[in-house]
Short mmCIF file of C-alpha atoms and ligand atoms in Angstrom, two decimals:
data_model
loop_
_atom_site.label_atom_id
_atom_site.label_comp_id
_atom_site.label_asym_id
_atom_site.label_seq_id
_atom_site.Cartn_x
_atom_site.Cartn_y
_atom_site.Cartn_z
CA UNK A 1 -23.54 -2.45 -24.36
CA UNK A 2 -20.47 -4.14 -22.81
CA UNK A 3 -19.36 -3.61 -19.20
CA UNK A 4 -16.75 -1.03 -20.06
CA UNK A 5 -19.13 1.09 -22.12
CA UNK A 6 -21.71 0.80 -19.36
CA UNK A 7 -19.15 1.93 -16.81
CA UNK A 8 -18.21 4.89 -18.97
CA UNK A 9 -21.84 5.71 -19.61
CA UNK A 10 -22.64 5.41 -15.96
CA UNK A 11 -19.78 7.65 -14.89
CA UNK A 12 -20.54 10.17 -17.64
CA UNK A 13 -24.08 10.50 -16.40
CA UNK A 14 -23.02 10.87 -12.80
CA UNK A 15 -20.11 13.18 -13.32
CA UNK A 16 -22.31 15.41 -15.40
CA UNK A 17 -20.70 15.33 -18.78
CA UNK A 18 -17.92 13.78 -20.73
CA UNK A 19 -15.44 11.93 -18.54
CA UNK A 20 -12.85 12.36 -21.24
CA UNK A 21 -10.74 9.71 -22.88
CA UNK A 22 -10.62 6.29 -21.28
CA UNK A 23 -6.85 6.25 -21.22
CA UNK A 24 -4.89 9.44 -21.60
CA UNK A 25 -3.66 9.71 -25.17
CA UNK A 26 0.07 9.39 -25.53
CA UNK A 27 1.86 12.51 -26.65
CA UNK A 28 4.79 12.17 -28.94
CA UNK A 29 7.95 13.10 -27.11
CA UNK A 30 9.07 16.52 -28.20
CA UNK A 31 12.50 17.46 -26.97
CA UNK A 32 12.25 20.55 -24.81
CA UNK A 33 13.91 23.63 -26.23
CA UNK A 34 15.93 23.82 -23.05
CA UNK A 35 15.77 21.67 -19.95
CA UNK A 36 14.83 24.55 -17.69
CA UNK A 37 13.35 23.44 -14.34
CA UNK A 38 9.63 23.99 -14.04
CA UNK A 39 8.88 26.43 -11.27
CA UNK A 40 5.50 27.14 -9.73
CA UNK A 41 4.01 30.50 -10.58
CA UNK A 42 5.39 30.75 -14.10
CA UNK A 43 3.13 30.91 -17.09
CA UNK A 44 2.43 27.59 -18.78
CA UNK A 45 5.37 26.78 -21.07
CA UNK A 46 4.93 26.91 -24.79
CA UNK A 47 4.05 23.84 -26.84
CA UNK A 48 7.54 22.27 -27.15
CA UNK A 49 7.64 21.65 -23.38
CA UNK A 50 4.41 19.66 -23.21
CA UNK A 51 6.09 16.28 -23.17
CA UNK A 52 8.57 17.59 -20.66
CA UNK A 53 5.76 18.68 -18.33
CA UNK A 54 3.90 15.40 -18.72
CA UNK A 55 7.07 13.55 -17.87
CA UNK A 56 7.47 15.74 -14.79
CA UNK A 57 3.98 14.62 -13.68
CA UNK A 58 4.81 10.94 -14.24
CA UNK A 59 8.06 11.30 -12.34
CA UNK A 60 6.59 13.21 -9.40
CA UNK A 61 3.57 10.92 -8.88
CA UNK A 62 5.44 7.71 -9.75
CA UNK A 63 3.77 4.62 -8.30
CA UNK A 64 6.21 2.10 -9.70
CA UNK A 65 9.03 2.56 -7.21
CA UNK A 66 9.12 2.54 -3.42
CA UNK A 67 10.10 5.73 -1.65
CA UNK A 68 13.74 5.71 -0.61
CA UNK A 69 14.13 9.32 0.49
CA UNK A 70 12.80 10.06 3.98
CA UNK A 71 11.49 13.45 2.91
CA UNK A 72 9.25 11.76 0.36
CA UNK A 73 7.83 9.32 2.93
CA UNK A 74 4.48 10.64 4.12
CA UNK A 75 2.89 9.89 7.48
CA UNK A 76 5.31 7.33 8.87
CA UNK A 77 7.04 9.28 11.65
CA UNK A 78 5.54 7.17 14.43
CA UNK A 79 6.30 3.89 12.68
CA UNK A 80 9.91 4.96 12.07
CA UNK A 81 10.36 6.07 15.68
CA UNK A 82 8.96 2.77 16.96
CA UNK A 83 11.17 0.73 14.65
CA UNK A 84 14.28 2.66 15.64
CA UNK A 85 13.41 2.24 19.29
CA UNK A 86 12.65 -1.49 19.07
CA UNK A 87 15.31 -2.58 16.59
CA UNK A 88 18.22 -0.16 16.98
CA UNK A 89 17.89 0.53 20.70
CA UNK A 90 16.19 -2.55 22.18
CA UNK A 91 17.82 -4.87 19.65
CA UNK A 92 14.70 -6.83 18.76
CA UNK A 93 14.02 -8.45 15.43
CA UNK A 94 11.13 -6.93 13.54
CA UNK A 95 8.31 -7.78 11.20
CA UNK A 96 6.89 -5.06 8.95
CA UNK A 97 3.58 -6.25 7.57
CA UNK A 98 0.59 -4.90 5.71
CA UNK A 99 -1.49 -5.17 2.58
CA UNK A 100 -0.09 -5.19 -0.92
CA UNK A 101 0.97 -1.70 -1.98
CA UNK A 102 0.50 -0.26 1.51
CA UNK A 103 4.06 1.07 1.67
CA UNK A 104 5.99 -1.73 3.40
CA UNK A 105 9.11 -1.53 1.23
CA UNK A 106 9.14 2.26 1.41
CA UNK A 107 8.99 2.14 5.21
CA UNK A 108 11.64 -0.60 5.40
CA UNK A 109 14.03 1.28 3.10
CA UNK A 110 13.77 4.58 4.93
CA UNK A 111 14.10 2.75 8.24
CA UNK A 112 17.25 1.04 6.90
CA UNK A 113 18.61 4.46 6.05
CA UNK A 114 17.95 5.79 9.55
CA UNK A 115 19.48 2.69 11.13
CA UNK A 116 22.51 3.17 8.92
CA UNK A 117 22.85 6.74 10.20
CA UNK A 118 22.59 5.45 13.75
CA UNK A 119 25.69 3.34 13.13
CA UNK A 120 24.16 0.00 12.06
CA UNK A 121 24.99 -1.80 8.87
CA UNK A 122 21.61 -2.19 7.13
CA UNK A 123 21.53 -4.71 4.29
CA UNK A 124 18.51 -5.17 2.07
CA UNK A 125 17.45 -8.38 0.31
CA UNK A 126 14.36 -9.90 -1.16
CA UNK A 127 12.90 -13.41 -0.94
CA UNK A 128 11.72 -15.29 -3.96
CA UNK A 129 9.28 -18.14 -4.31
CA UNK A 130 10.49 -21.47 -3.04
CA UNK A 131 13.51 -20.01 -1.23
CA UNK A 132 14.92 -22.01 1.69
CA UNK A 133 16.92 -20.56 4.57
CA UNK A 134 20.13 -20.74 2.55
CA UNK A 135 18.50 -18.93 -0.35
CA UNK A 136 17.19 -16.25 2.00
CA UNK A 137 20.39 -15.43 3.85
CA UNK A 138 23.31 -16.42 1.59
CA UNK A 139 22.83 -13.33 -0.65
CA UNK A 140 23.67 -11.15 2.38
CA UNK A 141 27.03 -12.82 3.00
CA UNK A 142 28.96 -10.84 0.37
CA UNK A 143 28.21 -7.58 2.15
CA UNK A 144 28.11 -8.86 5.72
CA UNK A 145 30.82 -7.17 7.86
CA UNK A 146 32.49 -10.49 8.67
CA UNK A 147 35.64 -10.49 10.75
CA UNK A 148 38.60 -11.79 8.81
CA UNK A 149 39.11 -15.54 9.13
CA UNK A 150 36.09 -15.90 11.40
CA UNK A 151 34.44 -18.73 9.54
CA UNK A 152 34.40 -20.63 6.32
CA UNK A 153 31.33 -20.47 4.18
CA UNK A 154 30.63 -23.72 2.32
CA UNK A 155 30.24 -22.91 -1.35
CA UNK A 156 29.05 -26.35 -2.41
CA UNK A 157 26.21 -27.09 -0.01
CA UNK A 158 23.36 -25.16 1.54
CA UNK A 159 23.81 -23.74 5.02
CA UNK A 160 21.32 -24.52 7.76
CA UNK A 161 19.88 -22.51 10.64
CA UNK A 162 22.59 -23.44 13.15
CA UNK A 163 25.38 -22.62 10.71
CA UNK A 164 23.95 -19.19 9.97
CA UNK A 165 23.47 -18.54 13.66
CA UNK A 166 27.09 -19.53 14.43
CA UNK A 167 28.40 -17.44 11.56
CA UNK A 168 26.43 -14.35 12.61
CA UNK A 169 27.36 -14.70 16.28
CA UNK A 170 31.04 -15.54 15.88
CA UNK A 171 31.81 -13.62 12.72
CA UNK A 172 29.98 -10.31 13.10
CA UNK A 173 30.63 -7.81 15.86
CA UNK A 174 29.18 -4.73 14.18
CA UNK A 175 25.47 -4.08 14.76
CA UNK A 176 23.89 -5.36 11.52
CA UNK A 177 20.32 -5.50 10.20
CA UNK A 178 19.31 -7.94 7.50
CA UNK A 179 16.10 -6.67 5.91
CA UNK A 180 14.29 -9.50 4.08
CA UNK A 181 11.56 -8.06 1.87
CA UNK A 182 8.78 -10.08 0.18
CA UNK A 183 8.85 -12.62 3.01
CA UNK A 184 5.27 -13.62 2.12
CA UNK A 185 6.72 -15.35 -0.94
CA UNK A 186 8.18 -17.93 1.40
CA UNK A 187 5.23 -20.26 1.51
CA UNK A 188 6.93 -23.44 2.70
CA UNK A 189 5.95 -24.06 6.30
CA UNK A 190 9.33 -25.65 6.99
CA UNK A 191 11.27 -22.57 5.87
CA UNK A 192 9.06 -20.24 7.92
CA UNK A 193 9.60 -22.48 10.91
CA UNK A 194 13.37 -22.40 10.33
CA UNK A 195 13.41 -18.62 10.06
CA UNK A 196 11.55 -18.41 13.37
CA UNK A 197 14.17 -20.75 14.89
CA UNK A 198 16.97 -18.58 13.53
CA UNK A 199 15.47 -15.45 15.07
CA UNK A 200 15.13 -17.18 18.41
CA UNK A 201 18.68 -18.56 18.28
CA UNK A 202 20.15 -15.16 17.39
CA UNK A 203 18.36 -13.59 20.35
CA UNK A 204 19.43 -16.31 22.75
CA UNK A 205 23.04 -16.06 21.57
CA UNK A 206 23.12 -12.24 21.84
CA UNK A 207 23.96 -11.88 18.17
CA UNK A 208 24.87 -8.48 16.68
CA UNK A 209 22.87 -9.47 13.63
CA UNK A 210 19.14 -8.77 13.66
CA UNK A 211 16.53 -9.70 11.12
CA UNK A 212 13.76 -7.46 9.80
CA UNK A 213 11.13 -9.41 7.84
CA UNK A 214 8.83 -7.52 5.48
CA UNK A 215 5.75 -9.04 3.91
CA UNK A 216 2.11 -9.05 3.00
CA UNK A 217 0.03 -10.23 5.94
CA UNK A 218 -3.17 -9.42 7.76
CA UNK A 219 -1.61 -10.46 11.06
CA UNK A 220 1.56 -12.00 12.48
CA UNK A 221 0.11 -15.31 13.63
CA UNK A 222 1.47 -17.40 10.76
CA UNK A 223 5.03 -16.58 11.62
CA UNK A 224 4.70 -16.75 15.39
CA UNK A 225 2.79 -20.03 15.50
CA UNK A 226 6.10 -21.88 15.32
CA UNK A 227 7.60 -20.04 18.28
CA UNK A 228 5.14 -18.24 20.52
CA UNK A 229 8.04 -17.09 22.70
CA UNK A 230 9.23 -15.01 19.76
CA UNK A 231 6.60 -12.46 20.66
CA UNK A 232 8.99 -11.21 23.32
CA UNK A 233 11.84 -10.78 20.86
CA UNK A 234 10.05 -9.67 17.73
CA UNK A 235 8.63 -6.23 17.23
CA UNK A 236 5.68 -6.29 14.81
CA UNK A 237 5.00 -3.07 12.94
CA UNK A 238 1.80 -2.93 10.89
CA UNK A 239 1.74 -0.64 7.87
CA UNK A 240 -1.58 1.08 8.37
CA UNK A 241 -3.48 3.65 6.31
CA UNK A 242 -2.06 7.17 6.38
CA UNK A 243 -3.84 10.12 8.02
CA UNK A 244 -5.70 12.54 5.75
CA UNK A 245 -3.41 15.51 6.44
CA UNK A 246 -0.34 13.49 5.63
CA UNK A 247 -1.83 12.24 2.36
CA UNK A 248 -2.77 15.82 1.47
CA UNK A 249 0.84 16.83 2.19
CA UNK A 250 2.08 14.07 -0.09
CA UNK A 251 -0.17 15.28 -2.92
CA UNK A 252 1.01 18.86 -2.43
CA UNK A 253 4.61 17.74 -2.57
CA UNK A 254 4.14 15.64 -5.73
CA UNK A 255 2.29 18.50 -7.44
CA UNK A 256 5.02 20.95 -6.47
CA UNK A 257 7.66 18.64 -7.92
CA UNK A 258 5.71 18.60 -11.18
CA UNK A 259 5.44 22.41 -11.21
CA UNK A 260 1.71 22.31 -10.38
CA UNK A 261 -0.49 23.14 -7.38
CA UNK A 262 -3.71 21.58 -6.05
CA UNK A 263 -6.76 23.60 -5.13
CA UNK A 264 -7.93 22.60 -1.65
CA UNK A 265 -11.21 20.93 -2.66
CA UNK A 266 -9.36 18.92 -5.31
CA UNK A 267 -6.85 17.61 -2.82
CA UNK A 268 -9.62 16.73 -0.35
CA UNK A 269 -11.58 14.79 -3.00
CA UNK A 270 -8.49 12.72 -3.84
CA UNK A 271 -7.57 12.16 -0.20
CA UNK A 272 -11.13 10.92 0.45
CA UNK A 273 -11.03 8.52 -2.46
CA UNK A 274 -7.59 7.15 -1.50
CA UNK A 275 -8.86 6.00 1.94
CA UNK A 276 -5.46 6.21 3.59
CA UNK A 277 -3.49 4.61 0.76
CA UNK A 278 -0.44 6.50 -0.53
CA UNK A 279 -0.48 4.32 -3.64
CA UNK A 280 -4.03 5.35 -4.57
CA UNK A 281 -3.34 8.98 -3.67
CA UNK A 282 -0.47 8.96 -6.15
CA UNK A 283 -2.49 7.24 -8.90
CA UNK A 284 -5.51 9.53 -8.50
CA UNK A 285 -3.29 12.58 -8.08
CA UNK A 286 -1.37 11.74 -11.22
CA UNK A 287 -4.51 11.51 -13.36
CA UNK A 288 -5.81 14.77 -11.90
CA UNK A 289 -2.48 16.46 -12.59
CA UNK A 290 -2.48 15.14 -16.16
CA UNK A 291 -5.93 16.63 -16.65
CA UNK A 292 -4.73 20.07 -15.53
CA UNK A 293 -1.56 19.72 -17.53
CA UNK A 294 -3.46 18.79 -20.69
CA UNK A 295 -5.50 21.97 -20.29
CA UNK A 296 -2.30 24.01 -19.93
CA UNK A 297 -3.12 24.98 -16.35
CA UNK A 298 -0.84 24.94 -13.33
CA UNK A 299 -3.68 24.67 -10.81
CA UNK A 300 -5.39 21.31 -10.34
CA UNK A 301 -9.09 21.98 -9.78
CA UNK A 302 -11.92 19.87 -8.35
CA UNK A 303 -13.03 19.16 -11.92
CA UNK A 304 -9.53 17.83 -12.67
CA UNK A 305 -9.72 15.68 -9.54
CA UNK A 306 -13.10 14.25 -10.58
CA UNK A 307 -11.87 13.63 -14.08
CA UNK A 308 -8.70 12.09 -12.66
CA UNK A 309 -10.72 9.70 -10.48
CA UNK A 310 -12.81 8.67 -13.48
CA UNK A 311 -9.66 8.17 -15.60
CA UNK A 312 -8.01 6.13 -12.85
CA UNK A 313 -11.12 3.98 -12.54
CA UNK A 314 -11.30 3.48 -16.30
CA UNK A 315 -7.62 2.55 -16.42
CA UNK A 316 -8.03 0.12 -13.52
CA UNK A 317 -11.06 -1.46 -15.20
CA UNK A 318 -9.00 -2.12 -18.31
CA UNK A 319 -6.12 -3.58 -16.35
CA UNK A 320 -8.32 -5.62 -14.01
CA UNK A 321 -11.39 -6.48 -16.10
CA UNK A 322 -12.39 -9.59 -14.13
CA UNK A 323 -12.54 -7.78 -10.81
CA UNK A 324 -14.35 -4.87 -12.41
CA UNK A 325 -16.96 -7.22 -13.84
CA UNK A 326 -17.49 -8.79 -10.40
CA UNK A 327 -18.02 -5.35 -8.84
CA UNK A 328 -20.25 -4.20 -11.64
CA UNK A 329 -22.42 -7.29 -11.34
CA UNK A 330 -22.59 -6.98 -7.54
CA UNK A 331 -23.68 -3.36 -7.78
CA UNK A 332 -26.27 -4.06 -10.45
CA UNK A 333 -27.87 -6.65 -8.16
CA UNK A 334 -27.37 -4.79 -4.89
CA UNK A 335 -30.50 -2.64 -4.79
CA UNK A 336 -30.62 -0.98 -1.37
CA UNK A 337 -27.36 -2.68 -0.35
CA UNK A 338 -25.12 -0.43 -2.46
CA UNK A 339 -24.17 1.49 0.69
CA UNK A 340 -23.24 -1.73 2.47
CA UNK A 341 -21.06 -2.73 -0.47
CA UNK A 342 -19.29 0.63 -0.33
CA UNK A 343 -18.89 0.18 3.41
CA UNK A 344 -17.24 -3.22 2.87
CA UNK A 345 -14.78 -1.48 0.55
CA UNK A 346 -14.04 1.29 3.04
CA UNK A 347 -13.54 -1.17 5.90
CA UNK A 348 -11.23 -3.34 3.79
CA UNK A 349 -9.18 -0.30 2.80
CA UNK A 350 -8.74 0.52 6.49
CA UNK A 351 -7.88 -3.02 7.59
CA UNK A 352 -7.94 -5.87 5.08
CA UNK A 353 -9.59 -8.58 7.15
CA UNK A 354 -13.40 -8.40 6.84
CA UNK A 355 -15.65 -10.48 9.03
CA UNK A 356 -19.41 -10.81 9.27
CA UNK A 357 -19.26 -9.23 12.74
CA UNK A 358 -17.17 -6.25 11.64
CA UNK A 359 -19.41 -5.51 8.70
CA UNK A 360 -22.51 -5.89 10.88
CA UNK A 361 -21.22 -3.51 13.56
CA UNK A 362 -20.19 -0.89 11.03
CA UNK A 363 -23.44 -1.35 9.09
CA UNK A 364 -25.51 -0.73 12.22
CA UNK A 365 -23.47 2.40 12.98
CA UNK A 366 -23.92 3.74 9.51
CA UNK A 367 -27.42 2.62 8.56
CA UNK A 368 -29.07 1.87 11.92
CA UNK A 369 -32.29 -0.11 11.81
CA UNK A 370 -32.51 0.28 8.08
CA UNK A 371 -29.59 -2.08 7.61
CA UNK A 372 -31.90 -5.07 7.36
CA UNK A 373 -30.31 -7.35 9.97
CA UNK A 374 -27.94 -10.30 9.50
CA UNK A 375 -29.64 -11.29 6.25
CA UNK A 376 -28.58 -8.00 4.67
CA UNK A 377 -24.97 -8.48 5.79
CA UNK A 378 -24.98 -12.04 4.44
CA UNK A 379 -26.40 -10.84 1.17
CA UNK A 380 -23.76 -8.07 0.93
CA UNK A 381 -20.97 -10.59 1.46
CA UNK A 382 -22.41 -13.02 -1.05
CA UNK A 383 -22.67 -10.25 -3.67
CA UNK A 384 -18.96 -9.44 -3.44
CA UNK A 385 -17.89 -13.02 -2.61
CA UNK A 386 -16.25 -13.66 -6.02
CA UNK A 387 -13.80 -10.84 -5.22
CA UNK A 388 -12.98 -12.20 -1.76
CA UNK A 389 -10.71 -14.93 -0.48
CA UNK A 390 -10.62 -16.68 2.86
CA UNK A 391 -6.92 -17.20 3.53
CA UNK A 392 -6.64 -16.94 7.28
CA UNK A 393 -9.08 -18.14 9.90
CA UNK A 394 -12.53 -19.32 8.76
CA UNK A 395 -14.79 -16.31 8.35
CA UNK A 396 -11.86 -13.91 7.82
CA UNK A 397 -12.39 -12.56 4.34
CA UNK A 398 -10.10 -10.34 2.30
CA UNK A 399 -10.32 -8.80 -1.13
CA UNK A 400 -8.16 -11.04 -3.30
CA UNK A 401 -6.81 -7.87 -4.92
CA UNK A 402 -6.05 -5.68 -1.94
CA UNK A 403 -5.76 -2.58 -4.12
CA UNK A 404 -9.32 -2.95 -5.40
CA UNK A 405 -11.51 -1.69 -2.49
CA UNK A 406 -10.82 1.96 -3.32
CA UNK A 407 -12.01 1.34 -6.88
CA UNK A 408 -15.13 -0.44 -5.63
CA UNK A 409 -15.97 2.59 -3.48
CA UNK A 410 -15.37 4.88 -6.45
CA UNK A 411 -17.80 2.79 -8.50
CA UNK A 412 -20.46 3.10 -5.81
CA UNK A 413 -19.83 6.81 -5.36
CA UNK A 414 -20.16 7.18 -9.08
CA UNK A 415 -23.72 6.01 -8.54
CA UNK A 416 -24.38 8.95 -6.25
CA UNK A 417 -24.53 7.27 -2.86
CA UNK A 418 -25.50 9.77 -0.20
CA UNK A 419 -25.80 8.39 3.33
CA UNK A 420 -27.91 10.47 5.69
CA UNK A 421 -26.41 12.91 8.16
CA UNK A 422 -28.07 11.92 11.42
CA UNK A 423 -26.78 8.37 11.88
CA UNK A 424 -24.63 7.57 14.89
CA UNK A 425 -20.98 7.09 14.07
CA UNK A 426 -18.54 4.65 15.63
CA UNK A 427 -14.79 4.83 15.25
CA UNK A 428 -14.63 2.19 12.55
CA UNK A 429 -17.07 4.01 10.34
CA UNK A 430 -16.14 7.62 11.04
CA UNK A 431 -13.97 7.83 7.98
CA UNK A 432 -16.49 5.81 6.00
CA UNK A 433 -19.10 8.48 6.55
CA UNK A 434 -16.69 11.26 5.69
CA UNK A 435 -15.66 9.38 2.63
CA UNK A 436 -19.07 8.42 1.38
CA UNK A 437 -20.21 12.01 1.73
CA UNK A 438 -17.00 13.66 0.79
CA UNK A 439 -15.87 12.38 -2.58
CA UNK A 440 -18.39 14.64 -4.20
CA UNK A 441 -19.02 12.47 -7.22
N1 ATP B 1 4.59 6.74 3.15
C1 ATP B 1 4.57 6.95 1.83
N2 ATP B 1 4.65 8.20 1.32
C2 ATP B 1 4.61 8.41 0.00
N3 ATP B 1 4.45 7.45 -0.92
C3 ATP B 1 4.36 6.19 -0.48
C4 ATP B 1 4.41 5.87 0.92
N4 ATP B 1 4.30 4.54 1.07
C5 ATP B 1 4.17 4.05 -0.17
N5 ATP B 1 4.22 5.02 -1.11
C6 ATP B 1 4.07 4.84 -2.56
O1 ATP B 1 3.11 3.80 -2.75
C7 ATP B 1 3.58 2.86 -3.73
C8 ATP B 1 3.70 1.47 -3.10
O2 ATP B 1 4.70 1.53 -2.08
P1 ATP B 1 5.63 0.29 -1.69
O3 ATP B 1 6.25 -0.32 -2.91
O4 ATP B 1 6.53 0.72 -0.60
O5 ATP B 1 4.49 -0.68 -1.11
P2 ATP B 1 4.61 -2.20 -0.70
O6 ATP B 1 3.68 -2.39 0.45
O7 ATP B 1 6.02 -2.59 -0.49
O8 ATP B 1 4.03 -2.89 -2.01
P3 ATP B 1 4.11 -4.46 -2.40
O9 ATP B 1 3.15 -5.15 -1.50
O10 ATP B 1 3.69 -4.48 -3.83
O11 ATP B 1 5.54 -4.91 -2.18
C9 ATP B 1 4.91 3.43 -4.24
O12 ATP B 1 4.65 4.18 -5.39
C10 ATP B 1 5.38 4.35 -3.17
O13 ATP B 1 6.10 5.42 -3.73
MG1 MG B 2 7.19 -4.07 -1.41
#
């Protein structure tokens, strides 16, 4: 039996029955009789609207595009308030950083919108691999509110840090934000150093132009190493996991937009499995909604949620077979360390950087004396090592695919992990316990 069959078999056994198709079957598009909006509380539409309803689910739970509408942005009120305060009011530059898919672009876009309303000009751009300073900032010049005749922009040669600084200071009087997304793609040390210099120069020269960098990072050290004094001028906003209630609200909203409604235990199961990630909440919620929709129901039940989680896991395993194989192998060899492996996944979903010390502390909180000491932690790390990378400081490990920890935890939960009630709980593991007990698989 190959890994994918084993995974299916395994999940089937644990979920108590048929987990359904591996990938939802495609329905032929059938033009709706009329494009009437779907409203909650109506009877399930007749057959011709099936494709229409499925499309409504795909649209509502869409994971392919960042949120641009503030009402669709869940759980980021504090972050937005802090950014407005630091950037719009205190006129600092900013860095928005977090794991892949954590919601950086969504936060940056909605923040740009708010800044725009507050009277700033907010311009949005994106870095690409190998870009230098000219490549990063020249694309903004077309839309920059430059005063007439303020400066000439050389068309035939790249501009340097000083030239950009002069142009921004002398040519722009209107409060302007340049939002540079995907800054992590800038890997050249020299360019990062130059960007840091530009930020510092703009601050020192009281420029009306401020820079907001957005990128994948576990911490801000890489950028600040060049200019430690930047800490005073740069506001760093991490993009952290979202609170349970806010994720539940997001799921309710998406379901409502698709003309469906979640039952409470279904929403809680998905929120638990998403571990603070709006991306995973949307993916899991979409599969659950498709399950209800396929059955012609408007209410998404716990069974739909469980089926949705299994479908999402099966889909992920097809799209990411190497990572799935690593996890499957680790779990097959883990024995009594399955709980520790799940814990590593939960911790990484909360904050990507895993260290021996962090895993040890959380392991002691969760499993007490039964953890098995440092040797057990070492063994846990070595089991999942092929899925980890050590990019930052020595000993700072991260899942190479930062979207994978939630799927790892699902795989363990599929095996029926049930930690005991009476163990002491520290802050770092509070949600881990709730999660490991709460998914209900
Ligand atoms: N606060 C939020 N509320 C609702 N949905 C969100 C939120 N943040 C992110 N999402 C959803 O999660 C997915 C990923 O979001 P986004 O593209 O903003 O993440 P990112 O961190 O910029 O990803 P990447 O690292 O790939 O650039 C999108 O489908 C988006 O709609
Ligand atoms: Mg992004």
